[in-house]
């Protein structure tokens, strides 16, 4: 019986090709599943970024804040982070595409992955309305608040804020934005005032959720 002799190049080919094929199959399955899971659980991933900073810097964090707007409507804020210089009003979004427009426009433009465009609510203005309403019902000066709209890292935002109090940013860049804002040359919020604000918002959140269940 004769033996088949392979050259080094042929042996390398026989080893490399299956590895490449398996890797291609893995990527074809893994990344779509990962994206699907991320889309479904994006709020959890965003929360991890925020919670990490709250934990490292010993900041107070309230999640899923609810407050009554009128007899039939409730406002909801995904996260309120109390830092040294500002109170951050943060809401989570996931987009299968990019967004562009002006921060003062009533609507932004959503551009899907296949290039189709459609109008969507301006999430910066939505956050601004929530901040103003929260300021009104709590008595906390809106100048102490920063509005942040978090989006997924593969969503490119061409919306540039003309103010220093409202931002759209990818969730993985939250740490960088927080550091930049907290490094502004202004004084810290009075510790007693900050503690009072935390207690007032926490109390309001508990009361609203309790009443909403009735």
PDB file of C-alpha atoms in Angstrom:
ATOM      1  CA  UNK A   1       0.000   0.000   0.000  1.00  0.00           C
ATOM      2  CA  UNK A   2       1.415   3.393  -0.984  1.00  0.00           C
ATOM      3  CA  UNK A   3       1.553   6.372   1.341  1.00  0.00           C
ATOM      4  CA  UNK A   4       0.580   9.878   0.302  1.00  0.00           C
ATOM      5  CA  UNK A   5       3.348  12.324   1.029  1.00  0.00           C
ATOM      6  CA  UNK A   6       2.305  15.947   1.624  1.00  0.00           C
ATOM      7  CA  UNK A   7       4.627  18.914   1.325  1.00  0.00           C
ATOM      8  CA  UNK A   8       4.895  21.439   4.147  1.00  0.00           C
ATOM      9  CA  UNK A   9       2.826  23.864   2.090  1.00  0.00           C
ATOM     10  CA  UNK A  10       0.066  21.328   1.586  1.00  0.00           C
ATOM     11  CA  UNK A  11       0.025  20.441   5.286  1.00  0.00           C
ATOM     12  CA  UNK A  12      -0.200  24.114   6.196  1.00  0.00           C
ATOM     13  CA  UNK A  13      -3.053  24.514   3.697  1.00  0.00           C
ATOM     14  CA  UNK A  14      -4.946  21.576   5.157  1.00  0.00           C
ATOM     15  CA  UNK A  15      -4.575  23.067   8.644  1.00  0.00           C
ATOM     16  CA  UNK A  16      -5.303  26.700   7.813  1.00  0.00           C
ATOM     17  CA  UNK A  17      -8.348  26.222   5.570  1.00  0.00           C
ATOM     18  CA  UNK A  18     -10.517  24.464   8.217  1.00  0.00           C
ATOM     19  CA  UNK A  19      -9.507  27.098  10.773  1.00  0.00           C
ATOM     20  CA  UNK A  20     -10.508  29.909   8.399  1.00  0.00           C
ATOM     21  CA  UNK A  21     -13.803  28.208   7.551  1.00  0.00           C
ATOM     22  CA  UNK A  22     -14.634  27.582  11.206  1.00  0.00           C
ATOM     23  CA  UNK A  23     -13.695  31.179  12.091  1.00  0.00           C
ATOM     24  CA  UNK A  24     -15.902  32.517   9.298  1.00  0.00           C
ATOM     25  CA  UNK A  25     -18.838  30.403  10.460  1.00  0.00           C
ATOM     26  CA  UNK A  26     -18.257  31.522  14.056  1.00  0.00           C
ATOM     27  CA  UNK A  27     -18.227  35.196  13.055  1.00  0.00           C
ATOM     28  CA  UNK A  28     -21.308  34.759  10.869  1.00  0.00           C
ATOM     29  CA  UNK A  29     -23.199  33.335  13.851  1.00  0.00           C
ATOM     30  CA  UNK A  30     -21.644  35.125  16.846  1.00  0.00           C
ATOM     31  CA  UNK A  31     -21.743  38.784  15.810  1.00  0.00           C
ATOM     32  CA  UNK A  32     -25.395  38.839  14.634  1.00  0.00           C
ATOM     33  CA  UNK A  33     -26.426  37.053  17.836  1.00  0.00           C
ATOM     34  CA  UNK A  34     -24.315  39.450  19.905  1.00  0.00           C
ATOM     35  CA  UNK A  35     -25.898  42.458  18.204  1.00  0.00           C
ATOM     36  CA  UNK A  36     -29.379  41.015  18.696  1.00  0.00           C
ATOM     37  CA  UNK A  37     -28.680  40.429  22.381  1.00  0.00           C
ATOM     38  CA  UNK A  38     -27.210  43.907  22.759  1.00  0.00           C
ATOM     39  CA  UNK A  39     -30.282  45.444  21.142  1.00  0.00           C
ATOM     40  CA  UNK A  40     -32.555  43.540  23.512  1.00  0.00           C
ATOM     41  CA  UNK A  41     -30.513  44.207  26.654  1.00  0.00           C
ATOM     42  CA  UNK A  42     -29.009  47.614  25.821  1.00  0.00           C
ATOM     43  CA  UNK A  43     -30.396  49.273  28.947  1.00  0.00           C
ATOM     44  CA  UNK A  44     -28.524  46.777  31.097  1.00  0.00           C
ATOM     45  CA  UNK A  45     -25.229  47.464  29.308  1.00  0.00           C
ATOM     46  CA  UNK A  46     -25.699  51.212  29.579  1.00  0.00           C
ATOM     47  CA  UNK A  47     -26.509  50.821  33.258  1.00  0.00           C
ATOM     48  CA  UNK A  48     -23.214  48.977  33.776  1.00  0.00           C
ATOM     49  CA  UNK A  49     -21.253  51.953  32.403  1.00  0.00           C
ATOM     50  CA  UNK A  50     -23.108  54.394  34.665  1.00  0.00           C
ATOM     51  CA  UNK A  51     -23.070  52.182  37.745  1.00  0.00           C
ATOM     52  CA  UNK A  52     -19.321  51.628  37.390  1.00  0.00           C
ATOM     53  CA  UNK A  53     -18.653  55.362  37.542  1.00  0.00           C
ATOM     54  CA  UNK A  54     -21.103  55.830  40.410  1.00  0.00           C
ATOM     55  CA  UNK A  55     -19.359  53.062  42.340  1.00  0.00           C
ATOM     56  CA  UNK A  56     -15.810  54.244  41.636  1.00  0.00           C
ATOM     57  CA  UNK A  57     -16.556  57.869  42.490  1.00  0.00           C
ATOM     58  CA  UNK A  58     -18.969  57.146  45.361  1.00  0.00           C
ATOM     59  CA  UNK A  59     -21.881  58.902  43.628  1.00  0.00           C
ATOM     60  CA  UNK A  60     -25.576  58.408  44.272  1.00  0.00           C
ATOM     61  CA  UNK A  61     -27.576  56.835  41.450  1.00  0.00           C
ATOM     62  CA  UNK A  62     -31.343  56.485  41.016  1.00  0.00           C
ATOM     63  CA  UNK A  63     -32.604  54.260  38.184  1.00  0.00           C
ATOM     64  CA  UNK A  64     -36.013  54.107  36.515  1.00  0.00           C
ATOM     65  CA  UNK A  65     -37.236  57.369  38.014  1.00  0.00           C
ATOM     66  CA  UNK A  66     -40.925  58.141  37.510  1.00  0.00           C
ATOM     67  CA  UNK A  67     -42.847  61.325  38.182  1.00  0.00           C
ATOM     68  CA  UNK A  68     -46.384  62.466  37.477  1.00  0.00           C
ATOM     69  CA  UNK A  69     -46.837  64.986  34.685  1.00  0.00           C
ATOM     70  CA  UNK A  70     -50.619  65.270  34.893  1.00  0.00           C
ATOM     71  CA  UNK A  71     -53.602  63.134  35.919  1.00  0.00           C
ATOM     72  CA  UNK A  72     -53.028  60.588  33.154  1.00  0.00           C
ATOM     73  CA  UNK A  73     -49.376  60.906  32.121  1.00  0.00           C
ATOM     74  CA  UNK A  74     -46.071  59.996  33.764  1.00  0.00           C
ATOM     75  CA  UNK A  75     -42.545  61.074  32.930  1.00  0.00           C
ATOM     76  CA  UNK A  76     -39.727  58.548  33.077  1.00  0.00           C
ATOM     77  CA  UNK A  77     -35.976  59.041  33.388  1.00  0.00           C
ATOM     78  CA  UNK A  78     -33.754  55.983  33.049  1.00  0.00           C
ATOM     79  CA  UNK A  79     -30.966  57.221  35.342  1.00  0.00           C
ATOM     80  CA  UNK A  80     -30.311  60.208  37.593  1.00  0.00           C
ATOM     81  CA  UNK A  81     -26.669  60.481  38.660  1.00  0.00           C
ATOM     82  CA  UNK A  82     -25.737  62.904  41.446  1.00  0.00           C
ATOM     83  CA  UNK A  83     -22.127  64.027  41.014  1.00  0.00           C
ATOM     84  CA  UNK A  84     -20.063  66.751  42.661  1.00  0.00           C
ATOM     85  CA  UNK A  85     -20.907  69.592  40.282  1.00  0.00           C
ATOM     86  CA  UNK A  86     -24.025  68.491  38.426  1.00  0.00           C
ATOM     87  CA  UNK A  87     -27.039  66.223  38.510  1.00  0.00           C
ATOM     88  CA  UNK A  88     -27.148  64.115  35.338  1.00  0.00           C
ATOM     89  CA  UNK A  89     -30.488  63.298  33.706  1.00  0.00           C
ATOM     90  CA  UNK A  90     -29.769  60.266  31.520  1.00  0.00           C
ATOM     91  CA  UNK A  91     -31.984  58.384  29.072  1.00  0.00           C
ATOM     92  CA  UNK A  92     -31.152  55.277  27.034  1.00  0.00           C
ATOM     93  CA  UNK A  93     -31.693  54.718  23.309  1.00  0.00           C
ATOM     94  CA  UNK A  94     -30.750  52.090  20.737  1.00  0.00           C
ATOM     95  CA  UNK A  95     -30.718  52.844  17.001  1.00  0.00           C
ATOM     96  CA  UNK A  96     -30.114  50.473  14.096  1.00  0.00           C
ATOM     97  CA  UNK A  97     -28.554  53.305  12.152  1.00  0.00           C
ATOM     98  CA  UNK A  98     -27.319  56.870  12.535  1.00  0.00           C
ATOM     99  CA  UNK A  99     -28.944  60.168  13.482  1.00  0.00           C
ATOM    100  CA  UNK A 100     -28.339  63.707  12.332  1.00  0.00           C
ATOM    101  CA  UNK A 101     -29.879  67.157  12.537  1.00  0.00           C
ATOM    102  CA  UNK A 102     -29.772  70.248  14.713  1.00  0.00           C
ATOM    103  CA  UNK A 103     -30.302  70.148  18.447  1.00  0.00           C
ATOM    104  CA  UNK A 104     -33.007  72.813  18.138  1.00  0.00           C
ATOM    105  CA  UNK A 105     -34.979  70.995  15.405  1.00  0.00           C
ATOM    106  CA  UNK A 106     -38.371  69.592  16.330  1.00  0.00           C
ATOM    107  CA  UNK A 107     -37.307  66.314  14.686  1.00  0.00           C
ATOM    108  CA  UNK A 108     -34.035  64.566  13.920  1.00  0.00           C
ATOM    109  CA  UNK A 109     -33.241  62.457  10.863  1.00  0.00           C
ATOM    110  CA  UNK A 110     -32.740  58.735  11.355  1.00  0.00           C
ATOM    111  CA  UNK A 111     -30.643  57.018   8.666  1.00  0.00           C
ATOM    112  CA  UNK A 112     -31.001  53.237   8.609  1.00  0.00           C
ATOM    113  CA  UNK A 113     -28.169  50.885   7.640  1.00  0.00           C
ATOM    114  CA  UNK A 114     -29.582  50.626   4.111  1.00  0.00           C
ATOM    115  CA  UNK A 115     -29.542  54.411   3.739  1.00  0.00           C
ATOM    116  CA  UNK A 116     -33.254  55.099   4.154  1.00  0.00           C
ATOM    117  CA  UNK A 117     -34.104  58.289   6.022  1.00  0.00           C
ATOM    118  CA  UNK A 118     -37.057  59.152   8.215  1.00  0.00           C
ATOM    119  CA  UNK A 119     -37.915  61.728  10.853  1.00  0.00           C
ATOM    120  CA  UNK A 120     -37.870  60.896  14.558  1.00  0.00           C
ATOM    121  CA  UNK A 121     -38.483  62.792  17.781  1.00  0.00           C
ATOM    122  CA  UNK A 122     -35.617  65.006  18.872  1.00  0.00           C
ATOM    123  CA  UNK A 123     -34.301  63.130  21.911  1.00  0.00           C
ATOM    124  CA  UNK A 124     -32.363  66.196  23.064  1.00  0.00           C
ATOM    125  CA  UNK A 125     -35.549  68.243  23.261  1.00  0.00           C
ATOM    126  CA  UNK A 126     -37.357  65.355  24.949  1.00  0.00           C
ATOM    127  CA  UNK A 127     -34.689  65.254  27.643  1.00  0.00           C
ATOM    128  CA  UNK A 128     -34.809  69.024  28.024  1.00  0.00           C
ATOM    129  CA  UNK A 129     -38.563  68.883  28.669  1.00  0.00           C
ATOM    130  CA  UNK A 130     -38.056  66.192  31.304  1.00  0.00           C
ATOM    131  CA  UNK A 131     -35.364  68.278  32.994  1.00  0.00           C
ATOM    132  CA  UNK A 132     -37.536  71.383  33.082  1.00  0.00           C
ATOM    133  CA  UNK A 133     -40.473  69.414  34.469  1.00  0.00           C
ATOM    134  CA  UNK A 134     -38.265  67.762  37.106  1.00  0.00           C
ATOM    135  CA  UNK A 135     -36.884  71.167  38.079  1.00  0.00           C
ATOM    136  CA  UNK A 136     -40.414  72.546  38.403  1.00  0.00           C
ATOM    137  CA  UNK A 137     -41.741  69.796  40.677  1.00  0.00           C
ATOM    138  CA  UNK A 138     -38.627  69.437  42.856  1.00  0.00           C
ATOM    139  CA  UNK A 139     -37.454  73.051  43.044  1.00  0.00           C
ATOM    140  CA  UNK A 140     -33.963  72.047  41.897  1.00  0.00           C
ATOM    141  CA  UNK A 141     -32.450  74.706  39.639  1.00  0.00           C
ATOM    142  CA  UNK A 142     -32.193  73.386  36.075  1.00  0.00           C
ATOM    143  CA  UNK A 143     -28.755  75.014  35.780  1.00  0.00           C
ATOM    144  CA  UNK A 144     -27.496  72.230  38.057  1.00  0.00           C
ATOM    145  CA  UNK A 145     -28.709  69.570  35.611  1.00  0.00           C
ATOM    146  CA  UNK A 146     -27.024  68.045  32.579  1.00  0.00           C
ATOM    147  CA  UNK A 147     -29.113  66.088  30.079  1.00  0.00           C
ATOM    148  CA  UNK A 148     -27.471  63.083  28.426  1.00  0.00           C
ATOM    149  CA  UNK A 149     -28.985  60.835  25.770  1.00  0.00           C
ATOM    150  CA  UNK A 150     -27.027  57.582  25.566  1.00  0.00           C
ATOM    151  CA  UNK A 151     -26.935  55.674  22.267  1.00  0.00           C
ATOM    152  CA  UNK A 152     -25.243  52.450  21.161  1.00  0.00           C
ATOM    153  CA  UNK A 153     -21.602  52.639  20.067  1.00  0.00           C
ATOM    154  CA  UNK A 154     -22.364  51.745  16.437  1.00  0.00           C
ATOM    155  CA  UNK A 155     -24.803  54.642  16.147  1.00  0.00           C
ATOM    156  CA  UNK A 156     -23.067  57.719  14.736  1.00  0.00           C
ATOM    157  CA  UNK A 157     -24.618  60.970  15.858  1.00  0.00           C
ATOM    158  CA  UNK A 158     -24.163  64.055  13.738  1.00  0.00           C
ATOM    159  CA  UNK A 159     -26.242  66.101  16.170  1.00  0.00           C
ATOM    160  CA  UNK A 160     -24.055  68.717  17.804  1.00  0.00           C
ATOM    161  CA  UNK A 161     -25.407  70.432  20.891  1.00  0.00           C
ATOM    162  CA  UNK A 162     -25.241  74.230  20.878  1.00  0.00           C
ATOM    163  CA  UNK A 163     -25.395  74.258  24.675  1.00  0.00           C
ATOM    164  CA  UNK A 164     -23.238  72.832  27.419  1.00  0.00           C
ATOM    165  CA  UNK A 165     -26.160  71.194  29.171  1.00  0.00           C
ATOM    166  CA  UNK A 166     -27.481  68.621  26.667  1.00  0.00           C
ATOM    167  CA  UNK A 167     -25.583  65.847  24.915  1.00  0.00           C
ATOM    168  CA  UNK A 168     -26.030  62.774  22.736  1.00  0.00           C
ATOM    169  CA  UNK A 169     -23.162  60.352  23.280  1.00  0.00           C
ATOM    170  CA  UNK A 170     -22.337  56.709  22.738  1.00  0.00           C
ATOM    171  CA  UNK A 171     -22.676  54.732  25.959  1.00  0.00           C
ATOM    172  CA  UNK A 172     -19.043  53.563  25.927  1.00  0.00           C
ATOM    173  CA  UNK A 173     -17.924  57.219  25.966  1.00  0.00           C
ATOM    174  CA  UNK A 174     -20.003  58.156  29.006  1.00  0.00           C
ATOM    175  CA  UNK A 175     -17.012  58.017  31.347  1.00  0.00           C
ATOM    176  CA  UNK A 176     -15.070  60.463  29.172  1.00  0.00           C
ATOM    177  CA  UNK A 177     -17.965  62.920  28.991  1.00  0.00           C
ATOM    178  CA  UNK A 178     -18.603  62.751  32.740  1.00  0.00           C
ATOM    179  CA  UNK A 179     -14.949  63.463  33.457  1.00  0.00           C
ATOM    180  CA  UNK A 180     -14.895  66.423  31.066  1.00  0.00           C
ATOM    181  CA  UNK A 181     -18.037  68.019  32.525  1.00  0.00           C
ATOM    182  CA  UNK A 182     -17.033  67.465  36.142  1.00  0.00           C
ATOM    183  CA  UNK A 183     -13.664  69.119  35.425  1.00  0.00           C
ATOM    184  CA  UNK A 184     -15.308  72.442  34.576  1.00  0.00           C
ATOM    185  CA  UNK A 185     -13.926  75.334  36.658  1.00  0.00           C
ATOM    186  CA  UNK A 186     -16.989  75.805  38.854  1.00  0.00           C
ATOM    187  CA  UNK A 187     -17.631  75.042  42.492  1.00  0.00           C
ATOM    188  CA  UNK A 188     -19.179  71.830  43.776  1.00  0.00           C
ATOM    189  CA  UNK A 189     -22.829  71.601  44.737  1.00  0.00           C
ATOM    190  CA  UNK A 190     -23.275  72.207  48.445  1.00  0.00           C
ATOM    191  CA  UNK A 191     -23.189  68.796  50.133  1.00  0.00           C
ATOM    192  CA  UNK A 192     -26.302  69.466  52.190  1.00  0.00           C
ATOM    193  CA  UNK A 193     -28.203  70.717  49.143  1.00  0.00           C
ATOM    194  CA  UNK A 194     -27.098  67.665  47.168  1.00  0.00           C
ATOM    195  CA  UNK A 195     -28.197  65.295  49.927  1.00  0.00           C
ATOM    196  CA  UNK A 196     -31.530  67.110  50.137  1.00  0.00           C
ATOM    197  CA  UNK A 197     -31.991  66.790  46.358  1.00  0.00           C
ATOM    198  CA  UNK A 198     -31.236  63.061  46.494  1.00  0.00           C
ATOM    199  CA  UNK A 199     -33.761  62.515  49.270  1.00  0.00           C
ATOM    200  CA  UNK A 200     -36.442  64.607  47.560  1.00  0.00           C
ATOM    201  CA  UNK A 201     -36.088  62.810  44.224  1.00  0.00           C
ATOM    202  CA  UNK A 202     -35.888  59.384  45.832  1.00  0.00           C
ATOM    203  CA  UNK A 203     -39.006  60.082  47.903  1.00  0.00           C
ATOM    204  CA  UNK A 204     -40.878  61.358  44.856  1.00  0.00           C
ATOM    205  CA  UNK A 205     -39.858  58.283  42.863  1.00  0.00           C
ATOM    206  CA  UNK A 206     -41.102  55.879  45.532  1.00  0.00           C
ATOM    207  CA  UNK A 207     -44.376  57.780  45.946  1.00  0.00           C
ATOM    208  CA  UNK A 208     -45.057  57.901  42.194  1.00  0.00           C
ATOM    209  CA  UNK A 209     -44.365  54.206  41.682  1.00  0.00           C
ATOM    210  CA  UNK A 210     -46.568  53.324  44.639  1.00  0.00           C
ATOM    211  CA  UNK A 211     -49.455  55.414  43.291  1.00  0.00           C
ATOM    212  CA  UNK A 212     -48.960  54.076  39.748  1.00  0.00           C
ATOM    213  CA  UNK A 213     -49.581  50.537  41.003  1.00  0.00           C
ATOM    214  CA  UNK A 214     -52.946  51.455  42.473  1.00  0.00           C
TER     215      UNK A 214
END
